[in-house]
Short mmCIF file of C-alpha atoms and ligand atoms in Angstrom, two decimals:
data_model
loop_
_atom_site.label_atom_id
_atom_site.label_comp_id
_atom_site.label_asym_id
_atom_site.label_seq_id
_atom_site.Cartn_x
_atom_site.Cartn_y
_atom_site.Cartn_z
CA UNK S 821 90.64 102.96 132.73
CA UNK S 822 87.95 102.75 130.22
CA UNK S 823 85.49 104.10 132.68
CA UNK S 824 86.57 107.71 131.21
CA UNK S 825 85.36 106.41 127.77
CA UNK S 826 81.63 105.78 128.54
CA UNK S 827 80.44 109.51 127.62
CA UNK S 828 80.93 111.49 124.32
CA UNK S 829 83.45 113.70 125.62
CA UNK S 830 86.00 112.47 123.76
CA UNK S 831 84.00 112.23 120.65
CA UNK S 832 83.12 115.95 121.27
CA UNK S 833 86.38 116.75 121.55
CA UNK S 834 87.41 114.94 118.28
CA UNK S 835 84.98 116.15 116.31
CA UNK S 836 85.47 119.81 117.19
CA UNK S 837 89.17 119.35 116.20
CA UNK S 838 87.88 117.93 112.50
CA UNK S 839 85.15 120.60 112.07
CA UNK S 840 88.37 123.30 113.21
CA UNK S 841 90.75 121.53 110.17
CA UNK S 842 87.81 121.37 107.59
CA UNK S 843 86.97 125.13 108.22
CA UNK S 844 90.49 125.91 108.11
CA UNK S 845 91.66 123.68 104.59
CA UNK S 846 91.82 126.42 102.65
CA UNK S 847 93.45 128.81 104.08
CA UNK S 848 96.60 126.21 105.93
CA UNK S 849 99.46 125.32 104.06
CA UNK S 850 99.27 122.89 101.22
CA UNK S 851 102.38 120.83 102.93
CA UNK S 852 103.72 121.19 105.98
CA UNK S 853 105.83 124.18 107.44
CA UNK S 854 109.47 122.80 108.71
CA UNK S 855 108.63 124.06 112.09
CA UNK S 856 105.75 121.89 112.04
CA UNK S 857 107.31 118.99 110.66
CA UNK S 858 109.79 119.81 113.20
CA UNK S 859 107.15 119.79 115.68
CA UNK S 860 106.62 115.79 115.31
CA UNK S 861 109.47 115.24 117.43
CA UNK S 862 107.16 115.53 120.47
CA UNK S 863 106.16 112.14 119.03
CA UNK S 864 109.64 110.76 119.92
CA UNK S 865 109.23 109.28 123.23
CA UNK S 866 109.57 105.91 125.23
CA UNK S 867 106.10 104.95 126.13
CA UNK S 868 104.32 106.04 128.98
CA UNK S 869 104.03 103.32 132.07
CA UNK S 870 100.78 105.14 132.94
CA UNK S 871 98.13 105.42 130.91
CA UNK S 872 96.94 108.66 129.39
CA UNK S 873 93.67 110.53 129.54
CA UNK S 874 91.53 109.69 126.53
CA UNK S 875 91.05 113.33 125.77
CA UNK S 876 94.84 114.40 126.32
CA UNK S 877 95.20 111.47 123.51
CA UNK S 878 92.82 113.25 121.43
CA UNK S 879 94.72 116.36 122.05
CA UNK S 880 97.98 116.03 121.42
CA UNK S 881 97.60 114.21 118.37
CA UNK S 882 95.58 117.19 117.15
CA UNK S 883 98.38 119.61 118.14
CA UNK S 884 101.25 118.11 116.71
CA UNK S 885 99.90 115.83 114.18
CA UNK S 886 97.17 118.23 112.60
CA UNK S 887 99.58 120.59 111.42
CA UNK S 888 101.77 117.97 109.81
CA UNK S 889 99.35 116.80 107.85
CA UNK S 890 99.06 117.75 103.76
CA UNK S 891 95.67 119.60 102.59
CA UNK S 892 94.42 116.35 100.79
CA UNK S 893 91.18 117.35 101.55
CA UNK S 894 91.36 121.10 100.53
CA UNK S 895 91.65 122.13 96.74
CA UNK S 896 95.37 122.42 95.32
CA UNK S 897 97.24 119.28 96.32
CA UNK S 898 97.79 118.16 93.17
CA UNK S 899 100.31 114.92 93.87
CA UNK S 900 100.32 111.58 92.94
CA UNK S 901 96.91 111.32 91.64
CA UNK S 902 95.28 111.16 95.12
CA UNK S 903 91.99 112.38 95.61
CA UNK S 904 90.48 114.29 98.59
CA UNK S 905 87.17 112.17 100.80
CA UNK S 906 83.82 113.61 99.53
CA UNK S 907 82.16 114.23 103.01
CA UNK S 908 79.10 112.13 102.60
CA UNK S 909 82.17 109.17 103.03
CA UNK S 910 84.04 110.74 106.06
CA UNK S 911 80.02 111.21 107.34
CA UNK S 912 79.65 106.94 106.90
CA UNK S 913 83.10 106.17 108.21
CA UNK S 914 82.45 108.52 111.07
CA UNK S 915 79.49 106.49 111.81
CA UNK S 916 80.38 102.81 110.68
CA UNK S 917 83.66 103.23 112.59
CA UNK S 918 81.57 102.64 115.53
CA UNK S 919 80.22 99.19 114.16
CA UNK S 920 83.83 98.66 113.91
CA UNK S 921 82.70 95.85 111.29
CA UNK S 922 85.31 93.33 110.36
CA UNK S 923 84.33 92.90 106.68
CA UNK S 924 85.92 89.26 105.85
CA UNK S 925 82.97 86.95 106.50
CA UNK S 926 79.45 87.13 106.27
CA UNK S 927 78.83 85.96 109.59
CA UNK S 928 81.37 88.50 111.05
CA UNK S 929 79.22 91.30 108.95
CA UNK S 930 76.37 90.86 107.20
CA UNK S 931 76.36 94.83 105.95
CA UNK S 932 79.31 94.06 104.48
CA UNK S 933 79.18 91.37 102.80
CA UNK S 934 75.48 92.83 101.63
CA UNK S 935 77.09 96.18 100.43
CA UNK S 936 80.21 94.53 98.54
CA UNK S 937 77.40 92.59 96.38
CA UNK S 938 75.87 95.44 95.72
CA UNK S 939 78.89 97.81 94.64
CA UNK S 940 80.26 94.69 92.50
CA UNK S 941 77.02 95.25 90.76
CA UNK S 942 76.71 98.31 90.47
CA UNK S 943 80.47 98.92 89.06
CA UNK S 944 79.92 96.20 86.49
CA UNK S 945 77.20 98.57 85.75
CA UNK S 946 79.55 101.91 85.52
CA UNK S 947 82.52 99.74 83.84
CA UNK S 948 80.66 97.66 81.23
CA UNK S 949 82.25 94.82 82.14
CA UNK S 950 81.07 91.11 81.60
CA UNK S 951 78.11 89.54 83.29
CA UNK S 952 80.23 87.22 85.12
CA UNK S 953 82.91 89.31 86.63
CA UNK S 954 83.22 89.59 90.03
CA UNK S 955 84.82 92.13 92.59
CA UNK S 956 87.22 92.12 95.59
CA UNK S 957 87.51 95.00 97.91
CA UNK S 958 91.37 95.38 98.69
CA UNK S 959 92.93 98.15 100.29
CA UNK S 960 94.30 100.19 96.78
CA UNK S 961 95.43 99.09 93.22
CA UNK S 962 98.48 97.31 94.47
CA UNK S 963 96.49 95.18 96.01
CA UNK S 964 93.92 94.52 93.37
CA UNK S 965 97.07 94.34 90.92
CA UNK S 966 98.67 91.46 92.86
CA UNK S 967 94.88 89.98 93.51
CA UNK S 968 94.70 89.90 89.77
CA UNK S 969 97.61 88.86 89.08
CA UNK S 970 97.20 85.51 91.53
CA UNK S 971 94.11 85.04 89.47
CA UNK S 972 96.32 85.39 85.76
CA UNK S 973 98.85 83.42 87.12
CA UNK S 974 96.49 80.38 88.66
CA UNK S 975 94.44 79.97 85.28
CA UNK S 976 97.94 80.36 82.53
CA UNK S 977 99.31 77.32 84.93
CA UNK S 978 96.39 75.46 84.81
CA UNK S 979 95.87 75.91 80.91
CA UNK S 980 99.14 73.94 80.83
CA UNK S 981 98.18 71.35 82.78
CA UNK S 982 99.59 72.61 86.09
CA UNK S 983 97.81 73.71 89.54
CA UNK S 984 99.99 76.12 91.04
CA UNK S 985 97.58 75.88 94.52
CA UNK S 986 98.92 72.57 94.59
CA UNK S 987 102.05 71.79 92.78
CA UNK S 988 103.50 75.09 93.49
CA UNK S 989 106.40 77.54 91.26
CA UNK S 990 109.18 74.56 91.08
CA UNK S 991 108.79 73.21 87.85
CA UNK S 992 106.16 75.06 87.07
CA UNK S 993 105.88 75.70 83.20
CA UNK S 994 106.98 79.04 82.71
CA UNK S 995 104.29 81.86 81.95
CA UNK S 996 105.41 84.98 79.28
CA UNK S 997 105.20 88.02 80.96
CA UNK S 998 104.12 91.19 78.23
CA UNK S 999 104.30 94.24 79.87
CA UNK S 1000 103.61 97.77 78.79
CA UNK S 1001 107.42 100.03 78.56
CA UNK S 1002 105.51 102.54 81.09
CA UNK S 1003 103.74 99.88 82.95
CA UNK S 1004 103.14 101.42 86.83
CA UNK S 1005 105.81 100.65 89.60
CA UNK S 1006 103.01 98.41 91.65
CA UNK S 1007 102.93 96.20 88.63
CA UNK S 1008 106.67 95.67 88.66
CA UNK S 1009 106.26 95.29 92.61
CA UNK S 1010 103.71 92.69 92.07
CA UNK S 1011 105.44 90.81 89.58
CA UNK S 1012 108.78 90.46 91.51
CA UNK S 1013 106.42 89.28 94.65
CA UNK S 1014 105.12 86.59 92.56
CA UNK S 1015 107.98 85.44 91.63
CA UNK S 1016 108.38 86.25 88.09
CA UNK S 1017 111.46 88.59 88.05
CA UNK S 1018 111.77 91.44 86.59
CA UNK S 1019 114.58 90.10 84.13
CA UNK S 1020 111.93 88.11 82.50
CA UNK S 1021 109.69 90.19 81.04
CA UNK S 1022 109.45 91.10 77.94
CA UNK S 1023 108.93 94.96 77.06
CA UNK S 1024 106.86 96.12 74.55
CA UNK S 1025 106.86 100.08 73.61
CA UNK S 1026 104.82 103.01 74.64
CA UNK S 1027 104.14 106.02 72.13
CA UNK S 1028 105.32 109.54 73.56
CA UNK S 1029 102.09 109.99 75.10
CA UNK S 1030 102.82 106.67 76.77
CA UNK S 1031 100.52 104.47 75.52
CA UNK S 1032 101.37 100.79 74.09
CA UNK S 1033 102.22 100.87 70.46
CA UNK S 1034 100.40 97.51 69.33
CA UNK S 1035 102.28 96.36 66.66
CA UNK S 1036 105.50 96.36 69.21
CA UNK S 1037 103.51 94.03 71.31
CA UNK S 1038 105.30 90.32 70.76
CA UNK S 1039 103.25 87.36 69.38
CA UNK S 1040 101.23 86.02 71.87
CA UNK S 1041 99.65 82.61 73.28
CA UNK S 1042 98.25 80.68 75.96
CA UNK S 1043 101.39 81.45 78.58
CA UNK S 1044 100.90 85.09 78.16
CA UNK S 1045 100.05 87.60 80.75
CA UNK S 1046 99.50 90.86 78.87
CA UNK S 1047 100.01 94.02 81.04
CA UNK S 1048 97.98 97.19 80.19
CA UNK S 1049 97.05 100.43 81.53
CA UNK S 1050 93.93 103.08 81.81
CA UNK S 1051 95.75 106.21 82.41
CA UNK S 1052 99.54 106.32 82.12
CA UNK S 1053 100.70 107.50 85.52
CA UNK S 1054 102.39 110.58 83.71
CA UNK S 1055 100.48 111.18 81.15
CA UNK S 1056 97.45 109.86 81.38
CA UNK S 1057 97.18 108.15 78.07
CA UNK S 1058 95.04 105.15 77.36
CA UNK S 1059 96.05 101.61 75.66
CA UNK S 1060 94.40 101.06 71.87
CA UNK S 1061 92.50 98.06 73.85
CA UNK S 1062 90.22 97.58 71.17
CA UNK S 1063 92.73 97.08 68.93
CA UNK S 1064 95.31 94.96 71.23
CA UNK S 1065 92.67 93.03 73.25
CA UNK S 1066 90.56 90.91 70.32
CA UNK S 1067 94.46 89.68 69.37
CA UNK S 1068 95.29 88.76 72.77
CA UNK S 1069 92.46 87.29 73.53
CA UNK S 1070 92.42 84.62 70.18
CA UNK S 1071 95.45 83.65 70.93
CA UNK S 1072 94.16 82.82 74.59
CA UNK S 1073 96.81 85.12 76.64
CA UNK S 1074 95.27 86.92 79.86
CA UNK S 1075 95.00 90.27 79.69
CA UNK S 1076 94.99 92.65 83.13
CA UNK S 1077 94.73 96.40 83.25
CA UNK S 1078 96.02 98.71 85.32
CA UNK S 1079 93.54 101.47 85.91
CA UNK S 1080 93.99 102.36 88.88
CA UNK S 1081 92.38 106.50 88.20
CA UNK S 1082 91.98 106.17 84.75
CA UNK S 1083 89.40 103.20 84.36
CA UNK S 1084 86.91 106.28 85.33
CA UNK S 1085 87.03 108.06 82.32
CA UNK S 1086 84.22 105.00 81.54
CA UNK S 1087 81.64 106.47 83.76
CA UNK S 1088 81.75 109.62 81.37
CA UNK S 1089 79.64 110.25 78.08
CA UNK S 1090 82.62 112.90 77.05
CA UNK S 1091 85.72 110.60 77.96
CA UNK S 1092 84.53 106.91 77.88
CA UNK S 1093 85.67 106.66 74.34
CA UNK S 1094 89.24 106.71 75.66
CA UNK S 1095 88.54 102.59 77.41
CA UNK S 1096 87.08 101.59 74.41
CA UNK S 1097 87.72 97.77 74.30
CA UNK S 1098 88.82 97.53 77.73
CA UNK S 1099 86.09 95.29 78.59
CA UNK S 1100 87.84 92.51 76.32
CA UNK S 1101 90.20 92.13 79.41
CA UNK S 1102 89.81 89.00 81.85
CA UNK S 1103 91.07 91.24 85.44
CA UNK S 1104 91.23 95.00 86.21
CA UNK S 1105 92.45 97.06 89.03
CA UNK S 1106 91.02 100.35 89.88
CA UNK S 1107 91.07 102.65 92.99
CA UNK S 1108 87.85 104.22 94.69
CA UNK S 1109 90.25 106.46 96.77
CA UNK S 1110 91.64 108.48 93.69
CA UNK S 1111 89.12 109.32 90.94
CA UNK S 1112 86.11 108.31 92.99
CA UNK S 1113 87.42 110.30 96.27
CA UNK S 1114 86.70 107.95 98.65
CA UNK S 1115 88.51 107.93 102.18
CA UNK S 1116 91.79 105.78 101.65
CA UNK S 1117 91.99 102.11 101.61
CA UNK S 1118 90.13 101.90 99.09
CA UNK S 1119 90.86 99.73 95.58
CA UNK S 1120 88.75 97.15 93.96
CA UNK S 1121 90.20 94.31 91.99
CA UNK S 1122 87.43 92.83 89.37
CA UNK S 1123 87.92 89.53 87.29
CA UNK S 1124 85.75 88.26 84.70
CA UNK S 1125 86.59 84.38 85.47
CA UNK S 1126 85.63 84.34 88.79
CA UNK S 1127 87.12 80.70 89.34
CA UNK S 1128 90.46 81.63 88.89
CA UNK S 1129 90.28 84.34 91.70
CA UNK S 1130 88.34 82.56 94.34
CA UNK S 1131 90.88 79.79 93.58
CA UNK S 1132 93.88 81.38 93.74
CA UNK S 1133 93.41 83.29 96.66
CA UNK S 1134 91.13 80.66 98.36
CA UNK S 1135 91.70 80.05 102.27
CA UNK S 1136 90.20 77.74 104.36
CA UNK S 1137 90.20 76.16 108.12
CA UNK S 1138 88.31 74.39 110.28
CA UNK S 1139 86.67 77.52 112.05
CA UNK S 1140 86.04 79.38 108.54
CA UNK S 1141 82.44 79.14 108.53
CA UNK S 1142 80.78 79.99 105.59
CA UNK S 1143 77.33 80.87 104.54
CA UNK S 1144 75.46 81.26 101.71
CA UNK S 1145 75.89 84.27 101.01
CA UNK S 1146 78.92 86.81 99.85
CA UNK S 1147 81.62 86.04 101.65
CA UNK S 1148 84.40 88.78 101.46
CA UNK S 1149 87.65 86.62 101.96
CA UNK S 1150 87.12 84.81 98.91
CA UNK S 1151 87.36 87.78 96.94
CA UNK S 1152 91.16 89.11 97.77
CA UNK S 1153 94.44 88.44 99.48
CA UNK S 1154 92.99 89.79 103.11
CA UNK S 1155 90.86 87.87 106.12
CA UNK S 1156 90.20 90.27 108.73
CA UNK S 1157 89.50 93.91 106.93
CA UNK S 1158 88.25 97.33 107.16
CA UNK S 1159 84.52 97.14 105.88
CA UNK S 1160 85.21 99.42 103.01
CA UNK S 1161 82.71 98.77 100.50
CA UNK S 1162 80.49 100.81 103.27
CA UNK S 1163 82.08 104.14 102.10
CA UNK S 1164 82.08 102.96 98.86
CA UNK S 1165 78.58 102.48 98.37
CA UNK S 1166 77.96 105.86 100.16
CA UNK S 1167 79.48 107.53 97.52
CA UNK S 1168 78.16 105.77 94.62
CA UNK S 1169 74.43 105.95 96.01
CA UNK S 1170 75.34 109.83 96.95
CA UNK S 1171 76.53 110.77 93.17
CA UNK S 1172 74.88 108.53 91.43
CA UNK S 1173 75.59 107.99 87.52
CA UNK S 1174 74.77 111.44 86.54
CA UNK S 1175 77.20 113.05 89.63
CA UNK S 1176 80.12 109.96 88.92
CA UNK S 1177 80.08 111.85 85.33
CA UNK S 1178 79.80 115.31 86.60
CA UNK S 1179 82.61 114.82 88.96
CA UNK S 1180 85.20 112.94 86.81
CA UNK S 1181 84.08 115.23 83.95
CA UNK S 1182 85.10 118.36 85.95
CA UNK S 1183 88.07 116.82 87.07
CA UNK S 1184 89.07 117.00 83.58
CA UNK S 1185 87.67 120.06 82.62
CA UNK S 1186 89.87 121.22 85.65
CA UNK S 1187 93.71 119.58 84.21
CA UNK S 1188 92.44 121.30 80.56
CA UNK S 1189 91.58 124.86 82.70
CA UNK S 1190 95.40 124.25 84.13
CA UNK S 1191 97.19 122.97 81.01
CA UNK S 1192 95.72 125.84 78.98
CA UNK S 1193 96.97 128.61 81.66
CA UNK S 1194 100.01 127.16 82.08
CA UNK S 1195 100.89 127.61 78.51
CA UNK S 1196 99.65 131.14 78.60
CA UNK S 1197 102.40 131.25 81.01
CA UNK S 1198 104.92 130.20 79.06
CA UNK S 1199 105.53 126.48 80.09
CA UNK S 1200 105.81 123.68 77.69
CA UNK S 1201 102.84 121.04 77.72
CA UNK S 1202 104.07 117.24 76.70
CA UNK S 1203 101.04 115.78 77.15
CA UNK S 1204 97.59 115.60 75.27
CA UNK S 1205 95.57 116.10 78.32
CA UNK S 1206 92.89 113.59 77.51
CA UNK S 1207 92.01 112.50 81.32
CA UNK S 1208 93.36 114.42 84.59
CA UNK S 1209 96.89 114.72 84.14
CA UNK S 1210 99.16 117.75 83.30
CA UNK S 1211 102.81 117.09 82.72
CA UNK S 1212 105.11 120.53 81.61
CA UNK S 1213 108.11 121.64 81.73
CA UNK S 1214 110.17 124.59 81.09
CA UNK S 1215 112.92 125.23 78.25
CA UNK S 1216 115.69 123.77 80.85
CA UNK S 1217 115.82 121.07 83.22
CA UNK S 1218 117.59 123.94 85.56
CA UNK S 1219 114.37 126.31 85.30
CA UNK S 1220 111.98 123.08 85.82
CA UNK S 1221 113.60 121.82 89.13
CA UNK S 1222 113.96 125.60 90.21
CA UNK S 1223 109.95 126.25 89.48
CA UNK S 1224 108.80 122.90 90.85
CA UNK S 1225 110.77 124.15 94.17
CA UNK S 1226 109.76 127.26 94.58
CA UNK S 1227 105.89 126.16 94.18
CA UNK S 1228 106.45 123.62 96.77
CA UNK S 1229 108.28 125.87 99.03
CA UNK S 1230 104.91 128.07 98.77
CA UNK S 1231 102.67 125.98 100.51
CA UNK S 1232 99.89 127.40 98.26
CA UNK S 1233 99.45 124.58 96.31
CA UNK S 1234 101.21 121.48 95.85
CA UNK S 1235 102.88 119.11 93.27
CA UNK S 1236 105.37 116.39 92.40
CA UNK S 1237 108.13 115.92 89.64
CA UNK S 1238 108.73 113.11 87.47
CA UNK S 1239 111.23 112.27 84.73
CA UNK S 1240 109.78 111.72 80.72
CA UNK S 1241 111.98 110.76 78.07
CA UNK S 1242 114.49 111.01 80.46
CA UNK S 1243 114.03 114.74 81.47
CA UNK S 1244 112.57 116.20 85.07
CA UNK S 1245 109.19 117.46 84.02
CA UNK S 1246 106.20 118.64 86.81
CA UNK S 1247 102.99 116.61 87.39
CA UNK S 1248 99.92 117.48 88.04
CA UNK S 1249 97.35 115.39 88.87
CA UNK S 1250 93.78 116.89 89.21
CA UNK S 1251 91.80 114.33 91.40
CA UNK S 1252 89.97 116.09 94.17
CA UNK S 1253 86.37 116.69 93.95
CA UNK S 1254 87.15 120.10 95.71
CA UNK S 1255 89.27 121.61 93.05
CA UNK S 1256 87.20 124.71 92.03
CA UNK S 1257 88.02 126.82 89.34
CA UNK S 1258 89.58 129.27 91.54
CA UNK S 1259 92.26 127.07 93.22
CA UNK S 1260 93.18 126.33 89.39
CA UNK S 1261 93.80 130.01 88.93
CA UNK S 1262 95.37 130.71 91.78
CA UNK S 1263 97.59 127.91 91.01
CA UNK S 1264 98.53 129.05 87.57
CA UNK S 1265 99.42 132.37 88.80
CA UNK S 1266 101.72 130.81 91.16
CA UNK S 1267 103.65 129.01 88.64
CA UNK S 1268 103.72 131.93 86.48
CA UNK S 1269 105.26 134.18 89.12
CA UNK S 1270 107.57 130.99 90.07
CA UNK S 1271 108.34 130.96 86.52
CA UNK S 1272 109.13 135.07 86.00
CA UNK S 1273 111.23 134.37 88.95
CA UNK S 1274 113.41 131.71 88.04
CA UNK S 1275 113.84 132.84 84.75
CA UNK S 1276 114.97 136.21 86.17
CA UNK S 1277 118.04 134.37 88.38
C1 PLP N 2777 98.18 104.81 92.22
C2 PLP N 2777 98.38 103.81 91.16
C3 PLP N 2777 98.64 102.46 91.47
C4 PLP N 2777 98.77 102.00 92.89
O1 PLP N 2777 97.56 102.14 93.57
P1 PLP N 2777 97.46 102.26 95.16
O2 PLP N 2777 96.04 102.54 95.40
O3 PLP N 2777 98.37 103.40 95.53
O4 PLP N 2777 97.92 100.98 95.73
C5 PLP N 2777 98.75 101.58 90.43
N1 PLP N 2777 98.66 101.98 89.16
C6 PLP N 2777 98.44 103.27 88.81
C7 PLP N 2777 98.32 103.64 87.37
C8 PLP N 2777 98.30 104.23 89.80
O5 PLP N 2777 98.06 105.52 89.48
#
């Protein structure tokens, strides 16, 4: 065993296999067939005794797991708001997979630590956010949400007199918890983890493009956590920060938002307008792996009183060593961790400011492209499509759930369904840098035949 390893073959092999998927993206299905979905049982098996050749490895997971796999990386998979890896990042994983860096101390990787200081910089820079905010590199906006949230949580405590590091929830005096009607399901998540339960917040209302309605927004002090968003999940609608945050923050609550793909609209000339104020806000969450199209595992939490998040999510031990310099752990929730400010640096330094606004700027120009054809076509639009998201539906919820089927069921491109105002409508999210204008009007035509179809039944 690991003899086998010492030449390239197996890299050879692998990399043959990727260059064989990224010729083919296109052209494969959007989401799986059912025969290869039903191909993954081949996966169900006891464990071997024996070991198995490397390349065989290589192999079968490229038989039976390639095929099962969604098009992220191609042009019309429009779900969930996830974006597709630009290939300069897949080119720096490919090779920084081999440092096989563990990013959580300096000493463990100087790179790391070296290229985290510099993307905290640089998307200070891009953001507009205060000189003394500070970054963590956390695997996606949940966990920037929950880092954040530690951070909120550690300096309303300690306003009142109370160190939650040491003197813990019981007793603790108890912190208001204002959150947004359409606030995302990772907030909730994180809430209920911390310990704040979800029957004690108190709601304030969302417009019908889903953004807060200040004036709904309950008086506020020193206990309050104030829950915001960049880019309704639906929708895509923005919070009136500049109106809610200067109130919020005189009457000292802590305000955190939730931007997880919308916070990018910032990095635009044409769309910044929509975060105007949003740099009032002490923490914000915001992915790299959506908007930015990094590889996964990608979020970034950033918090503009750096005290409160090194000390809330502060670790130490006798063989913690540190330096210096940056040291990742202090910065989020993990120890040991993927070094992922490496891909995110590649594709900052690859776009630069000018391609950040191209990019994000098309992505838009994409959603309007879509929500204008899909009119044409005869379905409703509920949303003013101000960022990247499309939301329709048709004149029954019958005809929406039969569309939204049938343009799954194609394989050709590929959405989700949500509910507004309490009716199934269709999402689309346009978030991959690969979306050309021709997937867009190849996808329009296939909900307008979808449509003629279902409407003829
Ligand atoms: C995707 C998303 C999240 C969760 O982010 P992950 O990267 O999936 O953890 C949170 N909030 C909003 C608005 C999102 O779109």
């Amino acid at each position: 065993m690991f003899q086998e390893l010492k030449d390239k073959k197996i890299f050879e092999q692998a990399r043959k296999h990727a260059y064989a998927y990224s010729d083919g993206i296109s052209d494969m299905d959007v989401f799986p067939s059912e025969e290869n979905i039903e191909n993954l049982k081949e996966f169900d098996e006891p464990l071997n005794d024996e070991s198995t050749e490397a390349i065989d490895v290589i192999d079968i997971l490229n038989q039976y797991g390639g095929p099962a796999t969604t098009a992220q990386t191609g042009g019309r998979f429009f779900g969930f708001v996830d974006g597709g890896a630009i290939p300069v990042s897949i080119a720096t994983k490919w090779l920084t997979d081999f440092w096989d860096q563990c990013g959580g101390l300096y000493l463990t990787s100087p790179i790391n630590s070296k290229l985290e200081s510099v993307c905290e910089l640089w998307l200070k820079d891009i953001f507009g956010l205060p000189s003394q905010t500070v970054a963590g590199f956390v695997s996606g906006t949940s966990m920037a949400n929950l880092s954040a949230l530690c951070a909120a949580r550690y300096r309303l405590l300690k306003n009142q007199g109370w160190d939650i590091n040491k003197q813990g929830l019981n007793g603790a005096p108890p912190i208001r918890i204002i959150a947004h009607r359409q606030v995302h399901s990772s907030v909730k998540k994180t809430l209920v983890m911390l310990g704040f339960g979800s029957d004690n917040i108190e709601w304030f209302d969302a417009d019908e493009q889903g953004r807060a309605i200040p004036e709904t927004i309950p008086t506020l002090d020193n206990s309050c956590l104030l829950l915001l968003q960049a880019g309704n999940v639906n929708t895509g609608g923005y919070d009136p920060f500049a109106e809610i945050c200067p109130v919020a923050n005189k009457a000292g609550a802590w305000i955190h938002i939730d931007g997880a793909f919308g916070l990018w609209a910032k990095a635009c000339n044409s769309l910044k307008h929509l975060t105007n104020g949003m740099e009032l806000a002490q923490s914000w969450a915001v992915d790299g792996h959506k908007t930015l199209n990094t590889p996964y595992d990608s979020g970034i939490v950033m918090c503009a009183d750096p005290e409160a998040l090194v000390t809330a999510l502060q670790a130490s031990a006798d063989y913690i060593i540190y330096t210096d310099q940056r040291e990742p752990i202090l910065y989020g929730p993990e120890m040991s961790k993927r070094s992922r400010a490496l891909e995110l640096w590649a594709v900052m330094k690859y776009l630069g400011k000018q391609g950040i606004d191209e990019m994000v700027t098309s992505l838009h120009l994409h959603a309007k492209r879509m929500s204008e054809g899909l009119t044409k076509a005869g379905f409703e639009l509920i949303n003013d499509v101000v960022f990247n998201q499309v939301l329709i539906k048709c004149s029954s919820p019958d005809l929406t759930k039969s569309v939204l089927a049938s343009v799954q069921q194609s394989r050709i491109a590929w959405c989700g369904g949500s509910m507004w105002a309490d009716i199934p409508v269709i999402r689309i999210s346009v978030c991959s840098w690969a979306t050309t204008a021709e997937d867009v009007d190849k996808t329009i035509a296939l909900f307008a035949k979808a449509y003629k179809q279902a409407n003829s039944n």
